Short mmCIF file of C-alpha atoms in Angstrom, two decimals:
data_model
loop_
_atom_site.label_atom_id
_atom_site.label_comp_id
_atom_site.label_asym_id
_atom_site.label_seq_id
_atom_site.Cartn_x
_atom_site.Cartn_y
_atom_site.Cartn_z
CA MET T 1 15.60 -247.45 -76.83
CA LYS T 2 19.27 -246.64 -76.55
CA LYS T 3 21.77 -249.46 -75.98
CA ILE T 4 25.51 -249.60 -75.60
CA PHE T 5 27.27 -250.09 -78.92
CA ILE T 6 30.90 -250.56 -79.92
CA ILE T 7 31.71 -250.06 -83.63
CA PHE T 8 35.01 -250.75 -85.30
CA LEU T 9 35.71 -248.52 -88.28
CA SER T 10 38.48 -248.76 -90.92
CA GLY T 11 39.04 -252.49 -90.87
CA ILE T 12 39.09 -255.65 -88.77
CA ILE T 13 40.75 -254.76 -85.50
CA PHE T 14 41.74 -258.32 -84.74
CA LYS T 15 44.27 -258.28 -87.53
CA ALA T 16 45.87 -255.17 -86.10
CA PHE T 17 46.59 -256.98 -82.88
CA THR T 18 47.87 -260.23 -84.35
CA GLN T 19 49.98 -259.31 -87.36
CA SER T 20 53.59 -258.68 -86.48
CA MET T 21 53.99 -256.71 -89.70
CA PRO T 22 50.69 -254.98 -90.63
CA CYS T 23 51.96 -254.09 -94.06
CA CYS T 24 55.12 -253.71 -96.13
CA ALA T 25 57.04 -251.05 -94.20
CA PRO T 26 59.98 -248.95 -95.35
CA PRO T 27 63.26 -250.53 -94.27
CA GLU T 28 64.21 -247.60 -92.07
CA VAL T 29 61.07 -248.11 -89.91
CA ALA T 30 61.22 -250.49 -86.89
CA ASN T 31 60.32 -254.14 -87.34
CA VAL T 32 56.75 -253.59 -86.11
CA VAL T 33 54.64 -250.68 -87.38
CA LYS T 34 52.25 -250.11 -84.53
CA PRO T 35 48.64 -249.60 -85.53
CA ASN T 36 46.71 -246.49 -84.50
CA ILE T 37 43.61 -247.10 -82.42
CA LEU T 38 41.50 -244.01 -81.73
CA ILE T 39 38.75 -244.54 -79.14
CA VAL T 40 35.84 -242.17 -79.83
CA TRP T 41 33.86 -242.07 -76.57
CA ASP T 42 30.29 -240.92 -76.04
CA ILE T 43 30.33 -238.89 -72.80
CA THR T 44 26.78 -237.59 -73.19
CA GLY T 45 24.07 -237.51 -70.54
CA SER T 46 22.34 -240.77 -71.47
CA MET T 47 25.52 -242.68 -70.60
CA ARG T 48 24.46 -242.09 -67.02
CA TRP T 49 21.35 -244.21 -67.51
CA ARG T 50 20.86 -247.85 -66.50
CA ALA T 51 22.74 -250.25 -68.74
CA ALA T 52 20.17 -253.06 -68.60
CA TRP T 53 17.18 -250.80 -69.20
CA GLY T 54 16.78 -251.85 -72.83
CA LEU T 55 17.06 -255.61 -72.20
CA ASP T 56 13.98 -257.76 -71.70
CA GLY T 57 11.83 -254.69 -71.24
CA GLY T 58 14.04 -253.72 -68.33
CA ASN T 59 13.01 -256.78 -66.38
CA TYR T 60 15.44 -259.10 -64.62
CA ASN T 61 16.17 -262.29 -66.58
CA PRO T 62 17.87 -265.03 -64.51
CA ASN T 63 19.07 -266.67 -67.73
CA ARG T 64 21.07 -263.62 -68.69
CA VAL T 65 24.49 -262.70 -67.31
CA TYR T 66 24.66 -258.98 -66.57
CA TYR T 67 28.02 -257.30 -66.96
CA GLY T 68 29.41 -254.84 -64.45
CA TYR T 69 31.52 -254.16 -61.39
CA PHE T 70 30.03 -257.10 -59.42
CA HIS T 71 31.01 -260.68 -60.23
CA PRO T 72 27.74 -262.25 -61.48
CA ASP T 73 28.20 -265.48 -59.46
CA SER T 74 29.26 -263.88 -56.16
CA ILE T 75 27.00 -262.98 -53.29
CA TYR T 76 27.88 -259.56 -51.84
CA GLN T 77 27.25 -258.15 -48.42
CA TYR T 78 27.31 -254.46 -47.49
CA ILE T 79 30.14 -254.14 -44.98
CA ASN T 80 30.51 -251.43 -42.33
CA ASN T 81 27.83 -249.37 -44.09
CA THR T 82 30.35 -248.37 -46.73
CA GLU T 83 31.19 -250.99 -49.39
CA TRP T 84 30.27 -254.34 -50.96
CA ARG T 85 32.37 -257.40 -50.36
CA ALA T 86 32.02 -260.87 -51.87
CA VAL T 87 31.04 -263.33 -49.12
CA GLY T 88 29.61 -266.25 -51.06
CA TYR T 89 29.21 -267.95 -54.41
CA ASN T 90 26.13 -269.07 -56.32
CA PRO T 91 26.03 -269.78 -60.09
CA ASP T 92 22.23 -269.99 -59.85
CA HIS T 93 20.98 -266.52 -60.77
CA SER T 94 17.36 -267.04 -59.76
CA LEU T 95 15.36 -264.54 -57.75
CA ASN T 96 15.17 -266.19 -54.32
CA THR T 97 15.93 -265.32 -50.68
CA THR T 98 19.50 -266.69 -50.96
CA ASN T 99 20.33 -264.31 -53.74
CA PHE T 100 18.32 -261.37 -52.42
CA ASP T 101 18.42 -260.93 -48.63
CA PHE T 102 17.08 -257.44 -47.91
CA ASP T 103 17.23 -257.78 -44.12
CA ASN T 104 20.93 -258.74 -44.05
CA ASP T 105 22.08 -256.58 -47.01
CA LYS T 106 23.20 -259.59 -49.09
CA TYR T 107 22.58 -259.77 -52.85
CA LEU T 108 23.80 -261.72 -55.86
CA GLY T 109 26.20 -259.84 -58.10
CA ASN T 110 24.18 -260.59 -61.23
CA ILE T 111 21.13 -258.89 -59.68
CA LEU T 112 23.19 -255.91 -58.55
CA ASN T 113 24.65 -255.48 -62.06
CA TRP T 114 21.15 -255.57 -63.48
CA GLY T 115 19.83 -253.06 -60.96
CA VAL T 116 22.60 -250.45 -60.56
CA MET T 117 25.15 -250.44 -63.38
CA SER T 118 25.07 -247.45 -65.68
CA ARG T 119 26.11 -247.48 -69.35
CA ASN T 120 29.22 -245.48 -68.45
CA ASP T 121 30.12 -248.06 -65.76
CA VAL T 122 29.87 -250.90 -68.27
CA ALA T 123 31.98 -249.09 -70.84
CA LYS T 124 34.68 -248.24 -68.30
CA LYS T 125 34.66 -251.78 -66.96
CA ALA T 126 35.23 -253.16 -70.46
CA LEU T 127 38.02 -250.82 -71.43
CA THR T 128 39.89 -250.08 -68.21
CA GLY T 129 38.61 -252.50 -65.61
CA GLY T 130 36.52 -249.76 -64.03
CA ALA T 131 36.81 -246.46 -62.21
CA GLY T 132 37.57 -246.34 -58.52
CA GLN T 133 40.21 -245.93 -55.84
CA PRO T 134 43.06 -245.29 -55.33
CA THR T 135 42.60 -242.60 -57.97
CA SER T 136 46.39 -242.23 -58.26
CA GLN T 137 46.96 -245.94 -58.90
CA ILE T 138 46.28 -247.84 -62.08
CA ASP T 139 45.32 -250.99 -60.15
CA LYS T 140 42.15 -250.35 -58.17
CA ASN T 141 41.20 -251.81 -54.76
CA LYS T 142 37.70 -250.41 -54.92
CA LEU T 143 35.42 -249.82 -57.92
CA ILE T 144 32.92 -246.99 -57.74
CA GLY T 145 29.80 -247.15 -59.92
CA CYS T 146 28.01 -243.94 -60.88
CA GLY T 147 24.73 -243.32 -62.68
CA ASP T 148 21.34 -241.73 -62.46
CA GLY T 149 18.35 -240.72 -64.59
CA ASP T 150 16.37 -242.95 -67.00
CA GLY T 151 16.03 -246.66 -66.42
CA TRP T 152 15.39 -246.17 -62.72
CA PRO T 153 13.44 -247.18 -60.78
CA THR T 154 13.64 -250.73 -62.08
CA PRO T 155 10.52 -252.86 -62.49
CA TRP T 156 9.39 -254.55 -59.29
CA ILE T 157 10.83 -258.00 -58.57
CA THR T 158 9.22 -260.49 -56.21
CA ILE T 159 11.27 -262.47 -53.69
CA GLY T 160 9.76 -264.50 -50.88
CA GLY T 161 6.34 -263.06 -51.57
CA LYS T 162 7.53 -259.42 -51.24
CA LYS T 163 8.15 -256.82 -53.90
CA TYR T 164 11.38 -254.86 -54.32
CA ARG T 165 12.94 -252.44 -56.81
CA PHE T 166 16.18 -250.53 -57.34
CA GLU T 167 16.17 -246.74 -57.38
CA LYS T 168 18.76 -244.02 -58.06
CA PRO T 169 18.98 -240.27 -57.57
CA SER T 170 17.42 -237.96 -60.18
CA TYR T 171 19.30 -237.15 -63.42
CA MET T 172 22.53 -235.12 -63.00
CA SER T 173 22.47 -235.53 -59.21
CA ASN T 174 25.50 -234.84 -57.01
CA ARG T 175 25.35 -238.35 -55.54
CA PRO T 176 25.41 -240.65 -58.58
CA HIS T 177 27.35 -243.29 -56.59
CA GLU T 178 24.33 -243.93 -54.36
CA PHE T 179 21.50 -246.38 -55.02
CA TYR T 180 18.47 -247.48 -53.08
CA ILE T 181 16.51 -250.73 -52.69
CA ARG T 182 12.86 -250.20 -51.84
CA ARG T 183 10.53 -252.82 -50.34
CA TYR T 184 6.92 -252.26 -51.21
CA SER T 185 5.30 -253.78 -48.15
CA PRO T 186 6.04 -253.38 -45.33
CA SER T 187 7.38 -250.15 -46.74
CA SER T 188 11.14 -249.64 -46.32
CA ARG T 189 14.04 -248.18 -48.32
CA LYS T 190 17.75 -248.76 -47.82
CA THR T 191 20.54 -246.48 -49.05
CA TYR T 192 23.79 -247.94 -50.33
CA ASN T 193 27.02 -246.73 -51.92
CA CYS T 194 28.01 -248.49 -55.15
CA TRP T 195 31.55 -249.09 -53.85
CA VAL T 196 32.81 -252.61 -54.66
CA ASP T 197 35.79 -254.12 -52.85
CA VAL T 198 38.09 -255.79 -55.42
CA SER T 199 41.27 -255.79 -53.25
CA ARG T 200 41.38 -259.59 -53.17
CA VAL T 201 40.75 -260.04 -56.90
CA PRO T 202 43.92 -261.08 -58.80
CA LYS T 203 45.16 -258.28 -61.08
CA GLN T 204 44.74 -260.25 -64.29
CA TYR T 205 41.00 -260.61 -63.62
CA LYS T 206 40.25 -256.92 -63.03
CA ILE T 207 41.89 -255.18 -65.96
CA GLY T 208 40.14 -253.98 -69.09
CA VAL T 209 40.74 -254.74 -72.75
CA ILE T 210 43.18 -251.87 -73.21
CA ARG T 211 45.67 -253.42 -70.78
CA GLU T 212 44.95 -256.93 -72.04
CA ILE T 213 46.17 -255.71 -75.46
CA ALA T 214 48.80 -253.13 -74.52
CA ASP T 215 50.14 -254.16 -71.09
CA LYS T 216 50.43 -257.95 -71.21
CA ASP T 217 52.98 -258.05 -68.37
CA LEU T 218 50.66 -255.92 -66.21
CA ASP T 219 53.44 -253.54 -65.11
CA GLY T 220 51.36 -250.43 -65.82
CA ASN T 221 53.45 -249.39 -68.83
CA TRP T 222 52.69 -249.54 -72.54
CA ASP T 223 54.36 -252.65 -73.97
CA PRO T 224 57.09 -251.91 -76.54
CA ASP T 225 54.94 -253.43 -79.34
CA ALA T 226 51.61 -252.10 -78.11
CA PRO T 227 49.25 -250.30 -80.51
CA ARG T 228 49.18 -246.50 -80.26
CA PHE T 229 45.94 -245.62 -78.45
CA GLY T 230 44.31 -242.20 -78.64
CA LEU T 231 41.11 -240.85 -77.05
CA MET T 232 38.43 -238.52 -78.44
CA THR T 233 35.33 -237.58 -76.50
CA PHE T 234 32.11 -236.07 -77.75
CA THR T 235 29.23 -234.20 -76.09
CA THR T 236 27.44 -230.87 -76.62
CA TYR T 237 28.72 -229.84 -73.16
CA GLN T 238 32.22 -229.20 -74.49
CA SER T 239 33.37 -226.84 -77.24
CA PRO T 240 33.90 -228.02 -79.85
CA TYR T 241 31.61 -230.99 -79.48
CA ALA T 242 34.32 -233.53 -80.41
CA GLN T 243 37.84 -233.22 -78.96
CA VAL T 244 40.98 -235.31 -78.94
CA ILE T 245 42.07 -235.39 -75.30
CA LYS T 246 44.79 -238.06 -75.67
CA TYR T 247 46.88 -238.04 -78.85
CA LEU T 248 48.08 -241.15 -80.59
CA HIS T 249 51.75 -240.24 -80.19
CA ASP T 250 51.26 -239.83 -76.41
CA ALA T 251 51.06 -243.61 -76.09
CA GLU T 252 54.77 -243.89 -77.05
CA ASN T 253 56.17 -241.44 -74.55
CA PRO T 254 56.21 -241.71 -71.56
CA PRO T 255 55.74 -245.47 -71.13
CA ASP T 256 53.41 -245.13 -68.09
CA MET T 257 49.80 -245.74 -69.24
CA GLU T 258 48.14 -244.55 -66.01
CA ASP T 259 47.40 -241.09 -67.40
CA PHE T 260 45.52 -242.60 -70.35
CA ILE T 261 43.51 -244.95 -68.13
CA ASN T 262 42.67 -242.12 -65.76
CA ALA T 263 41.47 -239.94 -68.62
CA ILE T 264 38.77 -242.55 -69.32
CA ASN T 265 37.92 -243.31 -65.69
CA ASN T 266 37.53 -239.59 -64.80
CA ILE T 267 34.88 -238.99 -67.49
CA ILE T 268 31.58 -237.57 -66.14
CA PRO T 269 28.84 -237.81 -68.79
CA SER T 270 26.51 -234.88 -69.67
CA GLY T 271 25.01 -233.18 -72.72
CA GLY T 272 23.63 -234.18 -76.12
CA THR T 273 24.88 -236.73 -78.60
CA PRO T 274 26.76 -235.47 -81.72
CA VAL T 275 27.87 -238.84 -83.10
CA GLY T 276 28.29 -237.61 -86.69
CA ASP T 277 30.37 -234.62 -85.58
CA ALA T 278 32.70 -236.98 -83.70
CA VAL T 279 33.25 -239.45 -86.57
CA PHE T 280 33.73 -236.59 -89.03
CA GLU T 281 36.36 -234.97 -86.80
CA ALA T 282 38.08 -238.29 -86.11
CA ILE T 283 38.55 -238.74 -89.86
CA HIS T 284 40.04 -235.25 -90.05
CA TYR T 285 42.47 -236.12 -87.26
CA TYR T 286 43.57 -239.30 -89.12
CA ARG T 287 43.99 -237.33 -92.35
CA TYR T 288 45.96 -234.83 -90.23
CA CYS T 289 44.40 -231.89 -91.97
CA SER T 290 42.94 -228.82 -90.25
CA PRO T 291 40.20 -229.74 -87.76
CA HIS T 292 36.71 -229.00 -89.08
CA TRP T 293 35.82 -227.29 -85.79
CA SER T 294 38.59 -225.13 -84.33
CA GLY T 295 39.95 -226.57 -81.08
CA ALA T 296 39.11 -230.22 -81.81
CA TYR T 297 42.80 -231.00 -81.73
CA GLN T 298 46.10 -229.09 -81.86
CA TRP T 299 47.30 -228.85 -85.40
CA ASN T 300 49.19 -226.60 -87.70
CA ILE T 301 50.78 -227.13 -91.08
CA ASN T 302 54.24 -227.27 -89.55
CA GLN T 303 53.32 -230.45 -87.60
CA VAL T 304 52.72 -232.53 -90.72
CA GLY T 305 55.56 -235.02 -91.01
CA THR T 306 56.50 -234.68 -87.33
CA HIS T 307 56.13 -237.35 -84.65
CA LYS T 308 52.66 -235.88 -83.91
CA ASP T 309 51.43 -236.84 -87.37
CA PRO T 310 49.50 -240.18 -87.15
CA TRP T 311 51.44 -241.43 -90.22
CA PHE T 312 54.90 -240.90 -88.77
CA THR T 313 56.78 -242.68 -86.06
CA GLY T 314 60.08 -242.73 -84.14
CA ASN T 315 62.13 -240.21 -82.25
CA PRO T 316 60.68 -236.65 -82.32
CA ALA T 317 64.06 -235.37 -83.51
CA ASN T 318 64.08 -237.84 -86.46
CA PRO T 319 60.58 -239.06 -87.30
CA GLN T 320 60.17 -241.65 -90.02
CA SER T 321 57.24 -242.14 -92.41
CA ALA T 322 54.87 -244.99 -91.50
CA TRP T 323 52.64 -244.69 -94.54
CA CYS T 324 51.60 -248.29 -94.16
CA ARG T 325 50.30 -247.96 -90.61
CA LYS T 326 46.87 -249.50 -90.09
CA SER T 327 44.51 -247.16 -88.30
CA PHE T 328 41.19 -247.79 -86.58
CA ILE T 329 38.37 -245.96 -84.89
CA ILE T 330 36.51 -247.62 -82.05
CA LEU T 331 33.24 -245.77 -81.52
CA ILE T 332 31.67 -246.37 -78.10
CA GLY T 333 28.27 -245.01 -77.18
CA ASP T 334 24.64 -245.81 -76.47
CA GLY T 335 22.57 -244.58 -79.37
CA GLU T 336 22.07 -242.56 -82.51
CA SER T 337 22.93 -238.90 -82.81
CA ASN T 338 20.58 -236.14 -81.65
CA SER T 339 22.84 -233.08 -81.87
CA ASP T 340 24.87 -233.11 -85.07
CA ARG T 341 25.57 -229.83 -86.85
CA PRO T 342 25.15 -229.50 -90.62
#
């Protein structure tokens, strides 16, 4: 059974965030040598599947807190047949008619996270705070969950003597933002959008770990001392399978981080899982040698020693060696490889 995993390669990432001087730097380099953090993101088809599918046999566990776009302790109601809005609070996560009111479209956030969050939703929530609207604004007023395929329908749950389950469209549907709650008897099915109103949530509670680390003042810009983040994606539905879509040096200029956040939030998963290919190519990028598969990243011998080189820093016109820079790979995905090439 596939599960979400996050792996840190090349060292202990906590040190990279806390040390003001990661190593002994040349005197001509700025006081802080920013670490490199390359996010290697699984955008394959199984990331569309239900996040909680592999937990407790897929069954709802009231003693477990399920992560996602809904606050676990809030009761949500479907408003104006369009979106979910928090209307109550209940730290008790039991299956009962208070937490699951089919007739009035009111459900506990913990149950909704269990029933409708995809693996891709959970990963985006953790890193960026979640995908949603406005699409042109880094701070979202509405989160939009998307997923389909395996893990749905959920097992039946019993509330008030009646049986219910969550359902989603078939795999690779054109309506992955929809979900359905079916009542077994008397037979009924309701259709909902996974659109969650977060307009009243304070900004500091709806950002992801990237902004917690690199935008501490929440102004939407990379902090002057923020690590240099890059982004590589991998799937068999792109050529080559592993590609750098946001370079490490991009995080230094311009200061606005919205483009980086949007690159993650706009990801639509599909295809097979070449994990080995991705890690292999990420190592090539850090070595700044020719990519193993042509097109994985833009490189030529004349760029070695320029500001594009992961081991240099400073003004493009006068880059300085940062040989001591600590560099990390964060590998995010949901399972072992099934599509690596020899």
